[in-house]
Amino acid sequence: MNRRMTMVTAIVGLALLVLGACGKSDEPADKPTATESTTTDSPTTPAPDPTDDAASALVGDWHDVKAKWVVHFHKDGTYVEDFEGVTDFRVGTYELDGTKVSLVGDDGNTDVGTVEDDALVFKLGTLTRVS
């Protein structure tokens, strides 16, 4: 029995020693470790302000009845697409460079079309202003 008690005491002592070594240091961490991340303000590109240029002419609702496609252009440079009955199908920002219109979606895709008279022509279809 005495030998058994000595063995149990030795195992418990060894376990405490190992677990004690796993504890945190008493020193404060001055720098983040490799697994920690620091928070910094990342630079952001503001949405274009179409009220100051020709893009303000796009503000409003445009549609292609055949394609069942509607694009709502907002003053703040954002847009919302409705497609085949799905409201808010895609959102993003829009840019107008001369006659080139770019719909930069939050899904990572960019659709580029052209302004032709009173229409916006894209691969998907031709948008005309909703009356």
N, CA, C and O of each residue as an XYZ file, in Angstrom:
524
protein
N       0.823     -1.185      0.000
C       0.000      0.000      0.000
C       0.868      1.250      0.000
O       0.557      2.237     -0.667
N       1.976      1.195      0.766
C       2.868      2.328      0.853
C       3.495      2.629     -0.505
O       3.648      3.787     -0.892
N       3.850      1.581     -1.209
C       4.454      1.750     -2.517
C       3.442      2.346     -3.512
O       3.802      3.179     -4.344
N       2.206      1.925     -3.420
C       1.143      2.433     -4.280
C       0.904      3.919     -4.010
O       0.725      4.691     -4.952
N       0.899      4.325     -2.765
C       0.690      5.716     -2.375
C       1.827      6.594     -2.892
O       1.592      7.719     -3.332
N       3.044      6.087     -2.842
C       4.199      6.828     -3.344
C       4.067      7.039     -4.852
O       4.375      8.118     -5.358
N       3.614      6.019     -5.563
C       3.443      6.103     -7.012
C       2.364      7.125     -7.368
O       2.563      7.930     -8.278
N       1.237      7.109     -6.677
C       0.150      8.055     -6.928
C       0.619      9.473     -6.642
O       0.324     10.385     -7.414
N       1.333      9.673     -5.560
C       1.850     10.998     -5.204
C       2.810     11.506     -6.276
O       2.782     12.685     -6.628
N       3.649     10.628     -6.789
C       4.604     11.017     -7.826
C       3.879     11.406     -9.111
O       4.254     12.384     -9.756
N       2.855     10.662     -9.489
C       2.100     10.955    -10.711
C       1.354     12.279    -10.577
O       1.353     13.090    -11.503
N       0.719     12.499     -9.425
C      -0.009     13.747     -9.191
C       0.960     14.925     -9.199
O       0.662     15.970     -9.777
N       2.115     14.760     -8.561
C       3.114     15.831     -8.544
C       3.618     16.152     -9.939
O       3.775     17.322    -10.287
N       3.871     15.130    -10.738
C       4.330     15.329    -12.105
C       3.257     16.031    -12.942
O       3.571     16.917    -13.737
N       1.998     15.639    -12.767
C       0.897     16.265    -13.494
C       0.779     17.743    -13.128
O       0.569     18.580    -14.006
N       0.911     18.073    -11.843
C       0.854     19.469    -11.416
C       2.012     20.279    -11.990
O       1.841     21.438    -12.369
N       3.178     19.670    -12.050
C       4.345     20.340    -12.605
C       4.139     20.648    -14.092
O       4.444     21.750    -14.547
N       3.625     19.680    -14.839
C       3.383     19.874    -16.272
C       2.304     20.926    -16.490
O       2.466     21.806    -17.335
N       1.217     20.851    -15.752
C       0.131     21.817    -15.910
C       0.559     23.213    -15.483
O       0.125     24.199    -16.079
N       1.393     23.313    -14.472
C       1.892     24.613    -14.024
C       2.765     25.276    -15.071
O       2.778     26.503    -15.178
N       3.484     24.497    -15.835
C       4.343     25.044    -16.882
C       3.529     25.566    -18.060
O       4.044     26.340    -18.867
N       2.279     25.161    -18.171
C       1.431     25.594    -19.282
C       0.776     26.940    -19.019
O       0.123     27.484    -19.909
N       0.929     27.486    -17.836
C       0.285     28.750    -17.484
C       0.865     29.926    -18.240
O       1.897     29.800    -18.900
N       0.195     31.091    -18.146
C       0.638     32.305    -18.809
C       1.770     32.956    -18.037
O       1.934     32.733    -16.837
N       2.532     33.748    -18.731
C       3.615     34.506    -18.128
C       3.032     35.661    -17.327
O       1.959     36.167    -17.655
N       3.728     36.076    -16.286
C       3.286     37.209    -15.487
C       3.599     38.535    -16.168
O       3.082     39.576    -15.763
N       4.438     38.506    -17.195
C       4.811     39.727    -17.885
C       3.715     40.118    -18.872
O       3.173     39.257    -19.564
N       3.378     41.428    -18.945
C       2.361     41.857    -19.910
C       2.901     41.764    -21.331
O       4.085     41.988    -21.581
N       2.034     41.438    -22.227
C       2.426     41.328    -23.635
C       2.389     42.712    -24.263
O       1.334     43.343    -24.325
N       3.545     43.185    -24.731
C       3.613     44.494    -25.364
C       3.215     44.437    -26.828
O       2.647     45.389    -27.362
N       3.508     43.342    -27.461
C       3.242     43.213    -28.889
C       2.321     42.021    -29.115
O       2.387     41.034    -28.381
N       1.472     42.109    -30.117
C       0.617     40.957    -30.408
C       1.451     39.790    -30.918
O       2.460     39.969    -31.600
N       1.004     38.599    -30.572
C       1.693     37.408    -31.058
C       1.264     37.145    -32.492
O       0.415     37.852    -33.034
N       1.842     36.146    -33.091
C       1.544     35.840    -34.493
C       0.086     35.465    -34.698
O      -0.448     35.656    -35.791
N      -0.573     34.934    -33.668
C      -1.966     34.533    -33.828
C      -2.924     35.671    -33.526
O      -4.110     35.570    -33.839
N      -2.441     36.747    -32.927
C      -3.298     37.883    -32.633
C      -3.245     38.858    -33.789
O      -2.257     38.921    -34.520
N      -4.299     39.608    -33.948
C      -4.291     40.614    -35.000
C      -4.479     41.982    -34.377
O      -5.108     42.125    -33.328
N      -3.936     42.964    -35.024
C      -4.116     44.325    -34.553
C      -5.228     44.951    -35.360
O      -5.453     44.584    -36.513
N      -5.917     45.887    -34.762
C      -6.980     46.565    -35.476
C      -6.477     47.927    -35.911
O      -5.992     48.721    -35.105
N      -6.601     48.169    -37.176
C      -6.252     49.469    -37.725
C      -7.360     49.888    -38.658
O      -8.082     49.056    -39.208
N      -7.482     51.165    -38.826
C      -8.468     51.665    -39.765
C      -7.921     51.492    -41.165
O      -6.900     52.078    -41.522
N      -8.605     50.687    -41.954
C      -8.144     50.483    -43.317
C      -8.708     51.598    -44.187
O      -9.839     52.040    -43.983
N      -7.933     52.042    -45.138
C      -8.436     53.107    -46.001
C      -9.593     52.593    -46.840
O      -9.561     51.476    -47.356
N     -10.585     53.405    -46.963
C     -11.735     53.023    -47.774
C     -11.891     54.025    -48.899
O     -11.581     55.208    -48.756
N     -12.368     53.537    -49.992
C     -12.638     54.412    -51.117
C     -14.097     54.807    -51.039
O     -14.974     53.945    -51.098
N     -14.372     56.083    -50.910
C     -15.771     56.496    -50.818
C     -16.491     56.236    -52.129
O     -15.891     56.251    -53.205
N     -17.776     56.001    -52.015
C     -18.587     55.794    -53.214
C     -18.570     57.075    -54.035
O     -18.517     58.170    -53.477
N     -18.613     56.946    -55.338
C     -18.609     58.151    -56.161
C     -19.814     59.020    -55.863
O     -20.887     58.510    -55.538
N     -19.648     60.306    -55.968
C     -20.740     61.238    -55.724
C     -21.293     61.704    -57.065
O     -20.826     62.695    -57.627
N     -22.288     60.985    -57.574
C     -22.781     61.297    -58.907
C     -23.544     62.605    -58.984
O     -23.871     63.049    -60.084
N     -23.841     63.241    -57.856
C     -24.570     64.501    -57.910
C     -23.714     65.604    -58.504
O     -24.244     66.624    -58.944
N     -22.393     65.419    -58.527
C     -21.491     66.439    -59.039
C     -21.169     66.264    -60.513
O     -20.484     67.114    -61.082
N     -21.622     65.223    -61.142
C     -21.257     64.995    -62.534
C     -22.417     64.395    -63.324
O     -23.561     64.372    -62.870
N     -22.090     63.919    -64.498
C     -23.114     63.390    -65.404
C     -23.821     62.160    -64.857
O     -24.924     61.840    -65.302
N     -23.210     61.460    -63.898
C     -23.830     60.252    -63.348
C     -25.149     60.560    -62.655
O     -25.983     59.670    -62.489
N     -25.349     61.820    -62.246
C     -26.614     62.163    -61.595
C     -27.788     61.967    -62.552
O     -28.929     61.816    -62.113
N     -27.514     61.968    -63.851
C     -28.577     61.727    -64.829
C     -29.088     60.292    -64.765
O     -30.179     60.003    -65.255
N     -28.312     59.390    -64.166
C     -28.732     57.990    -64.050
C     -29.671     57.757    -62.870
O     -30.392     56.759    -62.845
N     -29.674     58.658    -61.899
C     -30.454     58.457    -60.676
C     -31.921     58.217    -61.026
O     -32.539     58.976    -61.772
N     -32.452     57.137    -60.463
C     -33.833     56.763    -60.713
C     -33.928     55.282    -61.058
O     -32.976     54.525    -60.874
N     -35.079     54.888    -61.554
C     -35.336     53.483    -61.861
C     -35.281     53.247    -63.370
O     -35.856     54.002    -64.154
N     -34.575     52.184    -63.757
C     -34.419     51.785    -65.150
C     -34.823     50.318    -65.261
O     -34.609     49.543    -64.329
N     -35.412     49.929    -66.408
C     -35.846     48.534    -66.537
C     -35.724     48.017    -67.959
O     -35.650     48.775    -68.926
N     -35.707     46.685    -68.045
C     -35.803     45.963    -69.311
C     -36.913     44.940    -69.100
O     -36.736     43.949    -68.392
N     -38.049     45.195    -69.719
C     -39.228     44.355    -69.504
C     -38.978     42.922    -69.961
O     -39.355     41.980    -69.264
N     -38.339     42.740    -71.135
C     -38.078     41.392    -71.649
C     -37.194     40.586    -70.700
O     -37.461     39.411    -70.448
N     -36.156     41.204    -70.182
C     -35.215     40.502    -69.303
C     -35.715     40.433    -67.859
O     -35.088     39.795    -67.013
N     -36.836     41.086    -67.580
C     -37.365     41.141    -66.207
C     -36.282     41.650    -65.252
O     -35.987     41.049    -64.219
N     -35.706     42.793    -65.653
C     -34.547     43.343    -64.950
C     -34.804     44.810    -64.634
O     -35.167     45.583    -65.520
N     -34.618     45.194    -63.378
C     -34.789     46.579    -62.943
C     -33.545     46.984    -62.166
O     -33.049     46.227    -61.332
N     -33.042     48.188    -62.447
C     -31.910     48.730    -61.691
C     -32.345     50.062    -61.102
O     -32.825     50.945    -61.813
N     -32.171     50.195    -59.784
C     -32.496     51.423    -59.063
C     -31.181     52.140    -58.753
O     -30.411     51.682    -57.909
N     -30.918     53.265    -59.435
C     -29.705     54.049    -59.203
C     -29.998     55.098    -58.134
O     -30.972     55.843    -58.242
N     -29.156     55.155    -57.103
C     -29.340     56.103    -56.001
C     -28.338     57.251    -56.091
O     -27.287     57.121    -56.719
N     -28.676     58.379    -55.457
C     -27.835     59.580    -55.478
C     -26.459     59.349    -54.869
O     -25.494     60.007    -55.258
N     -26.355     58.424    -53.918
C     -25.082     58.209    -53.217
C     -24.101     57.335    -53.998
O     -23.052     56.963    -53.471
N     -24.431     57.001    -55.254
C     -23.527     56.197    -56.071
C     -23.730     54.704    -55.930
O     -22.916     53.919    -56.419
N     -24.806     54.297    -55.268
C     -25.104     52.876    -55.117
C     -26.286     52.506    -56.015
O     -27.024     53.367    -56.494
N     -26.436     51.217    -56.224
C     -27.574     50.732    -56.997
C     -28.086     49.435    -56.384
O     -27.386     48.765    -55.625
N     -29.324     49.100    -56.732
C     -29.944     47.834    -56.336
C     -30.580     47.245    -57.591
O     -31.297     47.935    -58.316
N     -30.314     45.968    -57.841
C     -30.903     45.285    -58.993
C     -32.007     44.344    -58.530
O     -31.869     43.650    -57.522
N     -33.097     44.331    -59.278
C     -34.138     43.323    -59.130
C     -34.082     42.502    -60.419
O     -33.970     43.061    -61.510
N     -34.161     41.179    -60.291
C     -34.028     40.341    -61.485
C     -34.991     39.171    -61.419
O     -35.029     38.435    -60.433
N     -35.771     39.009    -62.481
C     -36.741     37.922    -62.616
C     -37.595     37.750    -61.362
O     -37.799     36.634    -60.886
N     -38.085     38.859    -60.841
C     -38.969     38.836    -59.685
C     -38.281     38.789    -58.336
O     -38.945     38.868    -57.303
N     -36.961     38.663    -58.324
C     -36.217     38.637    -57.057
C     -35.810     40.070    -56.720
O     -34.974     40.667    -57.398
N     -36.413     40.610    -55.665
C     -36.099     41.963    -55.218
C     -34.747     41.967    -54.524
O     -34.400     41.018    -53.822
N     -33.985     43.033    -54.721
C     -32.642     43.172    -54.125
C     -31.744     42.002    -54.523
O     -31.007     41.469    -53.693
N     -31.807     41.613    -55.775
C     -31.013     40.503    -56.302
C     -29.521     40.760    -56.132
O     -28.761     39.863    -55.768
N     -29.109     42.010    -56.404
C     -27.697     42.375    -56.271
C     -27.610     43.852    -55.944
O     -28.434     44.646    -56.397
N     -26.606     44.220    -55.153
C     -26.364     45.621    -54.810
C     -24.901     45.945    -55.075
O     -24.066     45.050    -55.203
N     -24.607     47.224    -55.155
C     -23.223     47.640    -55.367
C     -23.136     49.124    -55.636
O     -24.029     49.889    -55.273
N     -22.048     49.525    -56.278
C     -21.851     50.923    -56.651
C     -21.798     51.019    -58.170
O     -21.495     50.048    -58.863
N     -22.099     52.213    -58.667
C     -22.020     52.414    -60.112
C     -21.083     53.568    -60.421
O     -20.887     54.481    -59.618
N     -20.508     53.492    -61.625
C     -19.590     54.526    -62.085
C     -19.931     54.856    -63.529
O     -20.305     53.980    -64.309
N     -19.797     56.117    -63.872
C     -20.010     56.549    -65.248
C     -18.739     57.228    -65.719
O     -18.298     58.213    -65.127
N     -18.146     56.700    -66.789
C     -16.924     57.253    -67.367
C     -17.196     57.506    -68.846
O     -17.094     56.598    -69.671
N     -17.539     58.741    -69.167
C     -17.939     59.058    -70.540
C     -19.264     58.392    -70.841
O     -20.276     58.704    -70.215
N     -19.265     57.471    -71.800
C     -20.495     56.735    -72.118
C     -20.470     55.321    -71.548
O     -21.370     54.523    -71.811
N     -19.433     55.013    -70.764
C     -19.304     53.673    -70.176
C     -19.908     53.667    -68.769
O     -19.527     54.474    -67.921
N     -20.844     52.757    -68.529
C     -21.475     52.589    -67.216
C     -20.978     51.282    -66.622
O     -21.053     50.237    -67.268
N     -20.469     51.335    -65.391
C     -19.996     50.123    -64.709
C     -20.832     49.885    -63.467
O     -20.979     50.771    -62.625
N     -21.377     48.687    -63.359
C     -22.096     48.255    -62.160
C     -21.157     47.326    -61.406
O     -20.936     46.183    -61.807
N     -20.609     47.832    -60.311
C     -19.649     47.071    -59.511
C     -20.425     46.423    -58.376
O     -20.786     47.090    -57.407
N     -20.682     45.124    -58.493
C     -21.515     44.420    -57.527
C     -20.761     43.994    -56.287
O     -19.549     43.785    -56.328
N     -21.478     43.865    -55.186
C     -20.864     43.384    -53.943
C     -20.515     41.903    -54.036
O     -19.883     41.355    -53.133
N     -20.922     41.260    -55.117
C     -20.586     39.854    -55.340
C     -19.244     39.694    -56.057
O     -18.819     38.575    -56.345
N     -18.578     40.822    -56.345
C     -17.281     40.773    -56.999
C     -17.343     40.871    -58.512
O     -16.306     40.941    -59.170
N     -18.537     40.877    -59.069
C     -18.689     40.978    -60.523
C     -18.964     42.417    -60.936
O     -19.635     43.163    -60.222
N     -18.445     42.795    -62.081
C     -18.688     44.122    -62.640
C     -19.291     43.960    -64.024
O     -18.733     43.276    -64.883
N     -20.434     44.596    -64.231
C     -21.085     44.601    -65.539
C     -20.844     45.963    -66.170
O     -21.097     46.996    -65.550
N     -20.357     45.962    -67.397
C     -20.057     47.208    -68.096
C     -21.008     47.349    -69.272
O     -21.178     46.428    -70.071
N     -21.625     48.522    -69.363
C     -22.526     48.823    -70.463
C     -22.220     50.200    -71.021
O     -21.278     50.863    -70.588
N     -23.023     50.622    -71.985
C     -22.823     51.935    -72.595
C     -24.124     52.724    -72.593
O     -25.221     52.167    -72.629
N     -23.959     54.044    -72.550
C     -25.105     54.936    -72.666
C     -25.315     55.186    -74.151
O     -24.420     55.673    -74.841
N     -26.505     54.848    -74.637
C     -26.849     55.068    -76.040
C     -28.195     55.769    -76.092
O     -29.235     55.165    -75.827
N     -28.165     57.050    -76.436
C     -29.356     57.902    -76.443
C     -29.988     57.893    -75.051
O     -29.362     58.323    -74.082
N     -31.225     57.403    -74.951
C     -31.923     57.366    -73.659
C     -31.953     55.961    -73.084
O     -32.894     55.606    -72.374
N     -30.937     55.154    -73.378
C     -30.908     53.766    -72.917
C     -29.523     53.411    -72.396
O     -28.524     54.041    -72.741
N     -29.496     52.385    -71.557
C     -28.248     51.815    -71.044
C     -28.169     50.397    -71.596
O     -29.019     49.563    -71.283
N     -27.163     50.118    -72.407
C     -27.067     48.834    -73.099
C     -26.018     47.956    -72.419
O     -24.842     48.311    -72.341
N     -26.474     46.797    -71.926
C     -25.615     45.804    -71.281
C     -25.773     44.480    -72.017
O     -26.658     44.344    -72.861
N     -24.928     43.504    -71.706
C     -25.061     42.166    -72.303
C     -26.403     41.537    -71.941
O     -27.021     40.863    -72.765
N     -26.851     41.759    -70.707
C     -28.102     41.167    -70.236
C     -29.313     41.754    -70.942
O     -30.287     41.048    -71.205
N     -29.253     43.046    -71.251
C     -30.390     43.693    -71.884
C     -30.195     45.194    -71.958
O     -29.156     45.728    -71.570
N     -31.220     45.860    -72.466
C     -31.186     47.312    -72.621
C     -32.156     47.936    -71.635
O     -33.356     47.665    -71.659
N     -31.612     48.777    -70.768
C     -32.418     49.437    -69.748
C     -32.928     50.776    -70.260
O     -32.185     51.549    -70.865
N     -34.204     51.039    -70.009
C     -34.780     52.351    -70.294
C     -35.378     52.881    -69.002
O     -35.766     52.116    -68.120
N     -35.446     54.201    -68.907
C     -35.954     54.819    -67.677
C     -37.425     54.467    -67.480
O     -38.219     54.495    -68.420
N     -37.770     54.135    -66.235
C     -39.161     53.843    -65.885
C     -39.909     55.167    -65.859
O     -39.481     56.123    -65.213
N     -41.037     55.211    -66.572
C     -41.820     56.455    -66.646
C     -42.616     56.688    -65.396
O     -43.328     57.687    -65.294
